[in-house]
Amino acid sequence: MTVKIISDFIDLPTFKSFKLIMMENSYFPWYFANYVNEPNEGFDGFMFYHIFYNNDGIISGAFDQIMLPILDKLSIGKNQLIRAKANLYTKQDNHIEHGFHVDDGIQSYGERFKVALLNTNTNNGYTEFETGEKVISRENEAILFDGSIRHRSVTQTDNNRRVNININYLDH
């Protein structure tokens, strides 16, 4: 399994600007999901999300400010995007381990795709891979891996919010 971790992924001024938009702006829209993975897998917690891009194209007014610098850093074009969204997990008394899964992409596209997770704040939540490897959430750190690798999110207990940006993109 190849998981690549890149610290200080985006230059600091750009990172601070989109962190400000997502975490300090009371007008940034977050939407409630009553489940994290699939509703038929039993209760695995809840989350909030913000869609930047999906099959319908650009959904978010913040796409240019937040997503374009990330896409540029990844050297990918909008035509390679499958989905781009932000996830927000709230503080829990104990770590809640969500179900292992692969992100949307293989089922819809039948092609290999990549996943880029960019953490926007440091906390003791983490991304865990089915192999047991855990990557703690560290601000401005990206986790890059093949979309076929099963992984899961685990909530934090030390910070009110765990926020990351999840990008699925075609690998060509």
Tab-separated table of N, CA and C in Angstrom:
chain	number	residue	atom	x	y	z
A	1	MET	N	0.850	-1.184	0.000
A	1	MET	CA	0.000	0.000	0.000
A	1	MET	C	0.887	1.235	0.000
A	2	THR	N	0.546	2.164	-0.860
A	2	THR	CA	1.320	3.391	-0.917
A	2	THR	C	0.449	4.561	-0.478
A	3	VAL	N	0.816	5.133	0.637
A	3	VAL	CA	0.175	6.348	1.130
A	3	VAL	C	1.272	7.385	1.234
A	4	LYS	N	1.049	8.522	0.599
A	4	LYS	CA	2.038	9.592	0.620
A	4	LYS	C	1.506	10.714	1.504
A	5	ILE	N	2.346	11.182	2.413
A	5	ILE	CA	1.967	12.275	3.316
A	5	ILE	C	2.856	13.464	3.001
A	6	ILE	N	2.217	14.620	2.782
A	6	ILE	CA	2.961	15.836	2.456
A	6	ILE	C	2.612	16.914	3.475
A	7	SER	N	3.589	17.284	4.289
A	7	SER	CA	3.398	18.371	5.258
A	7	SER	C	3.529	19.706	4.547
A	8	ASP	N	2.949	20.756	5.127
A	8	ASP	CA	3.001	22.098	4.532
A	8	ASP	C	2.627	22.050	3.054
A	9	PHE	N	1.497	21.447	2.777
A	9	PHE	CA	1.072	21.171	1.403
A	9	PHE	C	0.857	22.442	0.581
A	10	ILE	N	0.154	23.395	1.122
A	10	ILE	CA	-0.146	24.654	0.424
A	10	ILE	C	0.650	25.768	1.082
A	11	ASP	N	1.081	26.751	0.293
A	11	ASP	CA	1.814	27.868	0.894
A	11	ASP	C	0.958	28.506	1.984
A	12	LEU	N	1.609	28.979	3.027
A	12	LEU	CA	0.920	29.423	4.236
A	12	LEU	C	-0.119	30.525	4.005
A	13	PRO	N	0.166	31.590	3.240
A	13	PRO	CA	-0.872	32.612	3.044
A	13	PRO	C	-2.144	32.060	2.379
A	14	THR	N	-1.973	31.200	1.380
A	14	THR	CA	-3.135	30.607	0.708
A	14	THR	C	-3.884	29.691	1.656
A	15	PHE	N	-3.152	28.866	2.394
A	15	PHE	CA	-3.789	27.965	3.351
A	15	PHE	C	-4.587	28.751	4.387
A	16	LYS	N	-3.979	29.802	4.944
A	16	LYS	CA	-4.679	30.608	5.955
A	16	LYS	C	-5.943	31.234	5.388
A	17	SER	N	-5.911	31.637	4.109
A	17	SER	CA	-7.091	32.277	3.521
A	17	SER	C	-8.249	31.297	3.396
A	18	PHE	N	-7.987	30.076	2.933
A	18	PHE	CA	-9.140	29.182	2.832
A	18	PHE	C	-9.512	28.554	4.168
A	19	LYS	N	-8.590	28.478	5.099
A	19	LYS	CA	-8.953	28.039	6.448
A	19	LYS	C	-9.878	29.082	7.090
A	20	LEU	N	-9.576	30.343	6.865
A	20	LEU	CA	-10.412	31.425	7.375
A	20	LEU	C	-11.832	31.324	6.801
A	21	ILE	N	-11.930	31.057	5.516
A	21	ILE	CA	-13.239	30.926	4.869
A	21	ILE	C	-14.027	29.765	5.472
A	22	MET	N	-13.369	28.622	5.627
A	22	MET	CA	-14.081	27.411	6.055
A	22	MET	C	-14.316	27.323	7.555
A	23	MET	N	-13.408	27.874	8.348
A	23	MET	CA	-13.493	27.638	9.789
A	23	MET	C	-13.830	28.871	10.621
A	24	GLU	N	-13.678	30.037	10.058
A	24	GLU	CA	-13.923	31.250	10.844
A	24	GLU	C	-15.087	32.076	10.308
A	25	ASN	N	-15.580	31.737	9.138
A	25	ASN	CA	-16.649	32.485	8.503
A	25	ASN	C	-17.985	31.841	8.866
A	26	SER	N	-18.809	32.557	9.583
A	26	SER	CA	-20.090	31.984	10.011
A	26	SER	C	-21.062	31.815	8.838
A	27	TYR	N	-20.716	32.324	7.668
A	27	TYR	CA	-21.592	32.198	6.506
A	27	TYR	C	-21.208	31.046	5.582
A	28	PHE	N	-20.124	30.347	5.891
A	28	PHE	CA	-19.745	29.196	5.064
A	28	PHE	C	-20.761	28.084	5.302
A	29	PRO	N	-21.430	27.611	4.255
A	29	PRO	CA	-22.515	26.640	4.454
A	29	PRO	C	-22.034	25.204	4.686
A	30	TRP	N	-22.427	24.655	5.821
A	30	TRP	CA	-22.182	23.255	6.141
A	30	TRP	C	-23.533	22.554	6.154
A	31	TYR	N	-23.587	21.333	5.639
A	31	TYR	CA	-24.829	20.581	5.532
A	31	TYR	C	-24.731	19.318	6.372
A	32	PHE	N	-25.814	19.004	7.056
A	32	PHE	CA	-25.843	17.880	7.988
A	32	PHE	C	-26.082	16.562	7.261
A	33	ALA	N	-25.317	15.544	7.627
A	33	ALA	CA	-25.543	14.171	7.157
A	33	ALA	C	-25.738	13.301	8.395
A	34	ASN	N	-26.807	12.559	8.425
A	34	ASN	CA	-27.150	11.726	9.577
A	34	ASN	C	-26.338	10.435	9.626
A	35	TYR	N	-25.375	10.293	8.755
A	35	TYR	CA	-24.482	9.142	8.714
A	35	TYR	C	-23.169	9.575	8.066
A	36	VAL	N	-22.135	8.777	8.221
A	36	VAL	CA	-20.839	9.103	7.636
A	36	VAL	C	-20.599	8.289	6.372
A	37	ASN	N	-20.856	6.985	6.413
A	37	ASN	CA	-20.657	6.150	5.227
A	37	ASN	C	-21.978	5.864	4.543
A	38	GLU	N	-22.555	4.736	4.794
A	38	GLU	CA	-23.813	4.352	4.162
A	38	GLU	C	-24.887	4.183	5.228
A	39	PRO	N	-26.076	4.728	4.991
A	39	PRO	CA	-27.125	4.645	6.016
A	39	PRO	C	-27.555	3.215	6.321
A	40	ASN	N	-27.352	2.277	5.411
A	40	ASN	CA	-27.796	0.902	5.654
A	40	ASN	C	-26.770	0.070	6.414
A	41	GLU	N	-25.630	0.662	6.775
A	41	GLU	CA	-24.603	-0.064	7.518
A	41	GLU	C	-24.748	0.109	9.028
A	42	GLY	N	-25.846	0.686	9.475
A	42	GLY	CA	-26.031	0.942	10.899
A	42	GLY	C	-25.451	2.302	11.264
A	43	PHE	N	-25.794	2.794	12.423
A	43	PHE	CA	-25.348	4.128	12.834
A	43	PHE	C	-23.835	4.166	13.028
A	44	ASP	N	-23.190	5.080	12.356
A	44	ASP	CA	-21.743	5.240	12.518
A	44	ASP	C	-21.392	6.700	12.793
A	45	GLY	N	-22.312	7.420	13.397
A	45	GLY	CA	-22.074	8.820	13.705
A	45	GLY	C	-22.762	9.717	12.694
A	46	PHE	N	-22.423	10.976	12.769
A	46	PHE	CA	-22.963	11.966	11.846
A	46	PHE	C	-21.833	12.907	11.476
A	47	MET	N	-22.073	13.762	10.525
A	47	MET	CA	-21.060	14.718	10.085
A	47	MET	C	-21.733	15.883	9.385
A	48	PHE	N	-20.956	16.880	9.080
A	48	PHE	CA	-21.374	17.975	8.228
A	48	PHE	C	-20.466	17.955	7.006
A	49	TYR	N	-20.959	18.453	5.885
A	49	TYR	CA	-20.170	18.437	4.658
A	49	TYR	C	-20.461	19.687	3.833
A	50	HIS	N	-19.577	19.940	2.893
A	50	HIS	CA	-19.741	21.027	1.930
A	50	HIS	C	-19.223	20.506	0.596
A	51	ILE	N	-20.079	20.467	-0.412
A	51	ILE	CA	-19.678	19.991	-1.734
A	51	ILE	C	-19.116	21.158	-2.554
A	52	PHE	N	-17.904	20.982	-3.059
A	52	PHE	CA	-17.305	21.958	-3.975
A	52	PHE	C	-17.588	21.572	-5.424
A	53	TYR	N	-17.516	20.274	-5.707
A	53	TYR	CA	-17.640	19.788	-7.084
A	53	TYR	C	-18.185	18.367	-7.060
A	54	ASN	N	-19.129	18.071	-7.973
A	54	ASN	CA	-19.608	16.702	-8.153
A	54	ASN	C	-19.990	16.506	-9.618
A	55	ASN	N	-20.782	15.489	-9.914
A	55	ASN	CA	-21.164	15.193	-11.300
A	55	ASN	C	-21.858	16.358	-11.995
A	56	ASP	N	-22.459	17.248	-11.225
A	56	ASP	CA	-23.137	18.407	-11.793
A	56	ASP	C	-22.183	19.558	-12.079
A	57	GLY	N	-20.918	19.410	-11.724
A	57	GLY	CA	-19.925	20.465	-11.942
A	57	GLY	C	-19.631	21.200	-10.642
A	58	ILE	N	-19.246	22.461	-10.793
A	58	ILE	CA	-18.916	23.290	-9.627
A	58	ILE	C	-20.202	23.633	-8.891
A	59	ILE	N	-20.232	23.332	-7.604
A	59	ILE	CA	-21.418	23.551	-6.772
A	59	ILE	C	-21.224	24.742	-5.840
A	60	SER	N	-20.012	24.964	-5.387
A	60	SER	CA	-19.729	25.928	-4.333
A	60	SER	C	-19.199	27.251	-4.886
A	61	GLY	N	-19.664	28.337	-4.293
A	61	GLY	CA	-19.134	29.651	-4.622
A	61	GLY	C	-17.702	29.837	-4.149
A	62	ALA	N	-17.240	28.956	-3.261
A	62	ALA	CA	-15.870	29.026	-2.740
A	62	ALA	C	-14.903	28.150	-3.537
A	63	PHE	N	-15.368	27.571	-4.642
A	63	PHE	CA	-14.530	26.653	-5.418
A	63	PHE	C	-13.209	27.302	-5.839
A	64	ASP	N	-13.289	28.468	-6.459
A	64	ASP	CA	-12.062	29.105	-6.969
A	64	ASP	C	-11.071	29.423	-5.861
A	65	GLN	N	-11.558	29.958	-4.751
A	65	GLN	CA	-10.668	30.358	-3.661
A	65	GLN	C	-10.021	29.172	-2.957
A	66	ILE	N	-10.766	28.102	-2.791
A	66	ILE	CA	-10.268	26.969	-2.016
A	66	ILE	C	-9.715	25.859	-2.908
A	67	MET	N	-10.463	25.463	-3.912
A	67	MET	CA	-10.075	24.296	-4.698
A	67	MET	C	-8.990	24.573	-5.736
A	68	LEU	N	-9.023	25.713	-6.391
A	68	LEU	CA	-8.039	25.944	-7.457
A	68	LEU	C	-6.594	25.869	-6.981
A	69	PRO	N	-6.228	26.460	-5.822
A	69	PRO	CA	-4.836	26.300	-5.366
A	69	PRO	C	-4.466	24.845	-5.064
A	70	ILE	N	-5.430	24.074	-4.584
A	70	ILE	CA	-5.169	22.662	-4.282
A	70	ILE	C	-4.996	21.875	-5.576
A	71	LEU	N	-5.876	22.110	-6.538
A	71	LEU	CA	-5.767	21.424	-7.831
A	71	LEU	C	-4.451	21.773	-8.518
A	72	ASP	N	-4.067	23.033	-8.423
A	72	ASP	CA	-2.792	23.459	-9.007
A	72	ASP	C	-1.631	22.706	-8.350
A	73	LYS	N	-1.657	22.603	-7.038
A	73	LYS	CA	-0.592	21.904	-6.305
A	73	LYS	C	-0.548	20.423	-6.680
A	74	LEU	N	-1.708	19.826	-6.919
A	74	LEU	CA	-1.789	18.421	-7.310
A	74	LEU	C	-1.504	18.215	-8.804
A	75	SER	N	-1.408	19.304	-9.542
A	75	SER	CA	-1.207	19.265	-11.005
A	75	SER	C	-2.332	18.503	-11.703
A	76	ILE	N	-3.552	18.804	-11.308
A	76	ILE	CA	-4.701	18.193	-11.975
A	76	ILE	C	-5.655	19.287	-12.445
A	77	GLY	N	-6.376	18.985	-13.501
A	77	GLY	CA	-7.354	19.921	-14.045
A	77	GLY	C	-8.754	19.596	-13.587
A	78	LYS	N	-9.656	20.546	-13.773
A	78	LYS	CA	-11.053	20.333	-13.389
A	78	LYS	C	-11.654	19.144	-14.127
A	79	ASN	N	-11.153	18.880	-15.337
A	79	ASN	CA	-11.683	17.759	-16.117
A	79	ASN	C	-11.329	16.400	-15.504
A	80	GLN	N	-10.420	16.366	-14.538
A	80	GLN	CA	-10.048	15.120	-13.870
A	80	GLN	C	-10.816	14.912	-12.565
A	81	LEU	N	-11.530	15.925	-12.111
A	81	LEU	CA	-12.260	15.819	-10.845
A	81	LEU	C	-13.442	14.869	-10.940
A	82	ILE	N	-13.595	14.069	-9.916
A	82	ILE	CA	-14.790	13.250	-9.740
A	82	ILE	C	-15.674	13.925	-8.698
A	83	ARG	N	-15.062	14.245	-7.558
A	83	ARG	CA	-15.785	14.906	-6.470
A	83	ARG	C	-14.782	15.636	-5.594
A	84	ALA	N	-15.198	16.764	-5.063
A	84	ALA	CA	-14.399	17.508	-4.090
A	84	ALA	C	-15.363	18.029	-3.034
A	85	LYS	N	-15.047	17.716	-1.764
A	85	LYS	CA	-15.923	18.149	-0.683
A	85	LYS	C	-15.106	18.363	0.576
A	86	ALA	N	-15.691	19.066	1.510
A	86	ALA	CA	-15.096	19.248	2.832
A	86	ALA	C	-15.941	18.452	3.820
A	87	ASN	N	-15.277	17.870	4.802
A	87	ASN	CA	-15.941	17.125	5.870
A	87	ASN	C	-15.683	17.814	7.196
A	88	LEU	N	-16.706	17.887	8.023
A	88	LEU	CA	-16.570	18.459	9.356
A	88	LEU	C	-17.137	17.453	10.357
A	89	TYR	N	-16.275	17.017	11.267
A	89	TYR	CA	-16.670	16.106	12.341
A	89	TYR	C	-16.646	16.896	13.644
A	90	THR	N	-17.636	16.686	14.484
A	90	THR	CA	-17.692	17.392	15.760
A	90	THR	C	-16.998	16.583	16.849
A	91	LYS	N	-16.564	17.296	17.871
A	91	LYS	CA	-15.883	16.681	19.008
A	91	LYS	C	-16.784	15.639	19.661
A	92	GLN	N	-16.186	14.503	20.020
A	92	GLN	CA	-16.901	13.419	20.683
A	92	GLN	C	-16.195	13.077	21.986
A	93	ASP	N	-16.894	12.435	22.901
A	93	ASP	CA	-16.288	12.010	24.167
A	93	ASP	C	-15.266	10.895	23.955
A	94	ASN	N	-15.519	10.053	22.963
A	94	ASN	CA	-14.610	8.959	22.607
A	94	ASN	C	-14.404	8.990	21.102
A	95	HIS	N	-13.306	8.420	20.643
A	95	HIS	CA	-13.092	8.313	19.201
A	95	HIS	C	-14.180	7.417	18.600
A	96	ILE	N	-14.856	7.904	17.571
A	96	ILE	CA	-15.836	7.102	16.853
A	96	ILE	C	-15.202	6.670	15.546
A	97	GLU	N	-15.092	5.360	15.370
A	97	GLU	CA	-14.501	4.794	14.156
A	97	GLU	C	-15.613	4.531	13.158
A	98	HIS	N	-15.546	5.232	12.022
A	98	HIS	CA	-16.541	5.024	10.976
A	98	HIS	C	-16.142	3.792	10.168
A	99	GLY	N	-17.044	3.310	9.338
A	99	GLY	CA	-16.785	2.090	8.583
A	99	GLY	C	-15.706	2.257	7.519
A	100	PHE	N	-14.945	1.197	7.281
A	100	PHE	CA	-13.981	1.207	6.188
A	100	PHE	C	-14.736	1.263	4.866
A	101	HIS	N	-14.196	1.987	3.920
A	101	HIS	CA	-14.858	2.186	2.635
A	101	HIS	C	-13.841	2.619	1.587
A	102	VAL	N	-14.273	2.636	0.342
A	102	VAL	CA	-13.555	3.340	-0.717
A	102	VAL	C	-14.467	4.479	-1.154
A	103	ASP	N	-13.877	5.596	-1.520
A	103	ASP	CA	-14.672	6.751	-1.936
A	103	ASP	C	-15.352	6.483	-3.265
A	104	ASP	N	-16.367	7.308	-3.558
A	104	ASP	CA	-17.053	7.198	-4.844
A	104	ASP	C	-16.044	7.387	-5.969
A	105	GLY	N	-16.193	6.628	-7.006
A	105	GLY	CA	-15.289	6.764	-8.140
A	105	GLY	C	-15.240	5.494	-8.945
A	106	ILE	N	-14.814	4.409	-8.327
A	106	ILE	CA	-14.692	3.147	-9.062
A	106	ILE	C	-16.060	2.726	-9.601
A	107	GLN	N	-17.070	2.797	-8.748
A	107	GLN	CA	-18.401	2.361	-9.160
A	107	GLN	C	-18.930	3.235	-10.300
A	108	SER	N	-18.686	4.529	-10.224
A	108	SER	CA	-19.229	5.462	-11.199
A	108	SER	C	-18.406	5.527	-12.478
A	109	TYR	N	-17.100	5.400	-12.351
A	109	TYR	CA	-16.232	5.664	-13.490
A	109	TYR	C	-15.543	4.434	-14.044
A	110	GLY	N	-15.436	3.378	-13.258
A	110	GLY	CA	-14.783	2.178	-13.729
A	110	GLY	C	-13.318	2.389	-14.068
A	111	GLU	N	-12.748	3.459	-13.592
A	111	GLU	CA	-11.348	3.771	-13.844
A	111	GLU	C	-10.619	3.918	-12.520
A	112	ARG	N	-9.322	3.849	-12.606
A	112	ARG	CA	-8.524	4.113	-11.407
A	112	ARG	C	-8.642	5.593	-11.071
A	113	PHE	N	-8.687	5.871	-9.792
A	113	PHE	CA	-8.709	7.254	-9.359
A	113	PHE	C	-7.862	7.394	-8.115
A	114	LYS	N	-7.573	8.629	-7.774
A	114	LYS	CA	-6.751	8.954	-6.610
A	114	LYS	C	-7.600	9.709	-5.602
A	115	VAL	N	-7.125	9.679	-4.352
A	115	VAL	CA	-7.754	10.436	-3.277
A	115	VAL	C	-6.706	11.360	-2.680
A	116	ALA	N	-7.096	12.592	-2.460
A	116	ALA	CA	-6.270	13.552	-1.732
A	116	ALA	C	-7.101	14.053	-0.567
A	117	LEU	N	-6.597	13.864	0.650
A	117	LEU	CA	-7.236	14.394	1.851
A	117	LEU	C	-6.330	15.492	2.393
A	118	LEU	N	-6.861	16.670	2.558
A	118	LEU	CA	-6.090	17.781	3.109
A	118	LEU	C	-6.699	18.176	4.443
A	119	ASN	N	-5.919	18.032	5.505
A	119	ASN	CA	-6.387	18.404	6.844
A	119	ASN	C	-6.278	19.910	7.025
A	120	THR	N	-7.339	20.523	7.529
A	120	THR	CA	-7.310	21.965	7.728
A	120	THR	C	-7.052	22.373	9.175
A	121	ASN	N	-7.073	21.406	10.088
A	121	ASN	CA	-6.709	21.736	11.462
A	121	ASN	C	-6.094	20.515	12.147
A	122	THR	N	-5.301	20.789	13.168
A	122	THR	CA	-4.637	19.737	13.938
A	122	THR	C	-5.550	19.289	15.065
A	123	ASN	N	-5.682	17.977	15.228
A	123	ASN	CA	-6.480	17.403	16.301
A	123	ASN	C	-6.108	15.929	16.424
A	124	ASN	N	-6.696	15.226	17.387
A	124	ASN	CA	-6.342	13.823	17.578
A	124	ASN	C	-7.252	12.853	16.821
A	125	GLY	N	-8.073	13.386	15.901
A	125	GLY	CA	-8.791	12.520	14.974
A	125	GLY	C	-7.811	12.028	13.921
A	126	TYR	N	-8.221	11.042	13.148
A	126	TYR	CA	-7.281	10.510	12.169
A	126	TYR	C	-7.987	9.771	11.044
A	127	THR	N	-7.209	9.501	10.016
A	127	THR	CA	-7.620	8.624	8.923
A	127	THR	C	-6.906	7.307	9.145
A	128	GLU	N	-7.663	6.223	9.143
A	128	GLU	CA	-7.082	4.902	9.352
A	128	GLU	C	-7.292	4.066	8.097
A	129	PHE	N	-6.264	3.333	7.726
A	129	PHE	CA	-6.341	2.439	6.581
A	129	PHE	C	-6.566	1.018	7.078
A	130	GLU	N	-7.152	0.189	6.249
A	130	GLU	CA	-7.498	-1.172	6.651
A	130	GLU	C	-6.265	-1.967	7.094
A	131	THR	N	-5.090	-1.545	6.676
A	131	THR	CA	-3.846	-2.204	7.084
A	131	THR	C	-3.488	-1.894	8.535
A	132	GLY	N	-4.171	-0.903	9.125
A	132	GLY	CA	-3.872	-0.492	10.489
A	132	GLY	C	-3.091	0.805	10.557
A	133	GLU	N	-2.562	1.269	9.417
A	133	GLU	CA	-1.826	2.542	9.399
A	133	GLU	C	-2.779	3.689	9.738
A	134	LYS	N	-2.339	4.581	10.626
A	134	LYS	CA	-3.140	5.725	11.045
A	134	LYS	C	-2.378	6.999	10.744
A	135	VAL	N	-3.101	8.009	10.230
A	135	VAL	CA	-2.509	9.309	9.965
A	135	VAL	C	-3.310	10.344	10.754
A	136	ILE	N	-2.688	10.863	11.805
A	136	ILE	CA	-3.322	11.868	12.668
A	136	ILE	C	-3.531	13.158	11.880
A	137	SER	N	-4.625	13.855	12.157
A	137	SER	CA	-4.926	15.123	11.474
A	137	SER	C	-3.953	16.216	11.899
A	138	ARG	N	-3.180	16.691	10.959
A	138	ARG	CA	-2.256	17.804	11.186
A	138	ARG	C	-2.548	18.887	10.154
A	139	GLU	N	-2.638	20.092	10.634
A	139	GLU	CA	-2.954	21.235	9.785
A	139	GLU	C	-2.059	21.301	8.555
A	140	ASN	N	-2.687	21.531	7.406
A	140	ASN	CA	-2.009	21.724	6.120
A	140	ASN	C	-1.182	20.504	5.712
A	141	GLU	N	-1.635	19.330	6.111
A	141	GLU	CA	-0.968	18.091	5.707
A	141	GLU	C	-1.905	17.332	4.769
A	142	ALA	N	-1.361	16.868	3.647
A	142	ALA	CA	-2.139	16.126	2.660
A	142	ALA	C	-1.789	14.649	2.737
A	143	ILE	N	-2.799	13.831	2.538
A	143	ILE	CA	-2.643	12.382	2.466
A	143	ILE	C	-3.093	11.984	1.063
A	144	LEU	N	-2.200	11.390	0.299
A	144	LEU	CA	-2.502	10.999	-1.080
A	144	LEU	C	-2.428	9.477	-1.184
A	145	PHE	N	-3.440	8.872	-1.824
A	145	PHE	CA	-3.448	7.426	-1.968
A	145	PHE	C	-4.362	6.994	-3.096
A	146	ASP	N	-4.196	5.756	-3.522
A	146	ASP	CA	-5.006	5.170	-4.573
A	146	ASP	C	-6.439	5.009	-4.074
A	147	GLY	N	-7.398	5.297	-4.942
A	147	GLY	CA	-8.804	5.260	-4.559
A	147	GLY	C	-9.344	3.887	-4.222
A	148	SER	N	-8.606	2.842	-4.543
A	148	SER	CA	-9.077	1.490	-4.224
A	148	SER	C	-8.714	1.062	-2.801
A	149	ILE	N	-7.958	1.894	-2.085
A	149	ILE	CA	-7.520	1.561	-0.729
A	149	ILE	C	-8.635	1.874	0.269
A	150	ARG	N	-9.023	0.862	1.029
A	150	ARG	CA	-10.079	1.046	2.030
A	150	ARG	C	-9.530	1.825	3.225
A	151	HIS	N	-10.312	2.783	3.673
A	151	HIS	CA	-9.903	3.673	4.755
A	151	HIS	C	-11.151	4.110	5.517
A	152	ARG	N	-10.914	4.786	6.640
A	152	ARG	CA	-12.042	5.319	7.396
A	152	ARG	C	-11.598	6.552	8.173
A	153	SER	N	-12.583	7.341	8.523
A	153	SER	CA	-12.337	8.504	9.371
A	153	SER	C	-12.615	8.106	10.817
A	154	VAL	N	-11.902	8.760	11.716
A	154	VAL	CA	-12.093	8.556	13.149
A	154	VAL	C	-12.180	9.940	13.786
A	155	THR	N	-13.223	10.161	14.566
A	155	THR	CA	-13.456	11.480	15.148
A	155	THR	C	-12.418	11.832	16.210
A	156	GLN	N	-12.394	13.083	16.563
A	156	GLN	CA	-11.459	13.638	17.536
A	156	GLN	C	-12.150	13.861	18.874
A	157	THR	N	-11.325	13.955	19.920
A	157	THR	CA	-11.836	14.210	21.268
A	157	THR	C	-11.263	15.489	21.860
A	158	ASP	N	-10.375	16.158	21.151
A	158	ASP	CA	-9.635	17.281	21.720
A	158	ASP	C	-9.918	18.635	21.071
A	159	ASN	N	-10.733	18.694	20.061
A	159	ASN	CA	-10.984	19.933	19.330
A	159	ASN	C	-12.449	19.920	18.921
A	160	ASN	N	-13.096	21.072	18.940
A	160	ASN	CA	-14.520	21.119	18.595
A	160	ASN	C	-14.815	20.623	17.186
A	161	ARG	N	-13.854	20.820	16.265
A	161	ARG	CA	-14.072	20.422	14.870
A	161	ARG	C	-12.839	19.724	14.302
A	162	ARG	N	-13.089	18.751	13.482
A	162	ARG	CA	-12.063	18.166	12.623
A	162	ARG	C	-12.540	18.423	11.203
A	163	VAL	N	-11.758	19.176	10.438
A	163	VAL	CA	-12.161	19.547	9.083
A	163	VAL	C	-11.091	19.084	8.109
A	164	ASN	N	-11.539	18.401	7.061
A	164	ASN	CA	-10.619	18.053	5.986
A	164	ASN	C	-11.303	18.226	4.638
A	165	ILE	N	-10.498	18.309	3.618
A	165	ILE	CA	-10.984	18.417	2.248
A	165	ILE	C	-10.673	17.102	1.559
A	166	ASN	N	-11.683	16.508	0.957
A	166	ASN	CA	-11.562	15.206	0.304
A	166	ASN	C	-11.745	15.401	-1.191
A	167	ILE	N	-10.735	15.026	-1.968
A	167	ILE	CA	-10.778	15.181	-3.418
A	167	ILE	C	-10.580	13.816	-4.054
A	168	ASN	N	-11.496	13.439	-4.928
A	168	ASN	CA	-11.370	12.233	-5.739
A	168	ASN	C	-11.148	12.673	-7.167
A	169	TYR	N	-10.119	12.144	-7.803
A	169	TYR	CA	-9.798	12.589	-9.165
A	169	TYR	C	-9.249	11.458	-10.001
A	170	LEU	N	-9.481	11.556	-11.313
A	170	LEU	CA	-8.986	10.562	-12.243
A	170	LEU	C	-7.488	10.672	-12.382
A	171	ASP	N	-6.870	9.524	-12.521
A	171	ASP	CA	-5.415	9.448	-12.583
A	171	ASP	C	-4.964	9.274	-14.033
A	172	HIS	N	-5.037	10.370	-14.796
A	172	HIS	CA	-4.512	10.331	-16.173
A	172	HIS	C	-4.034	11.678	-16.605
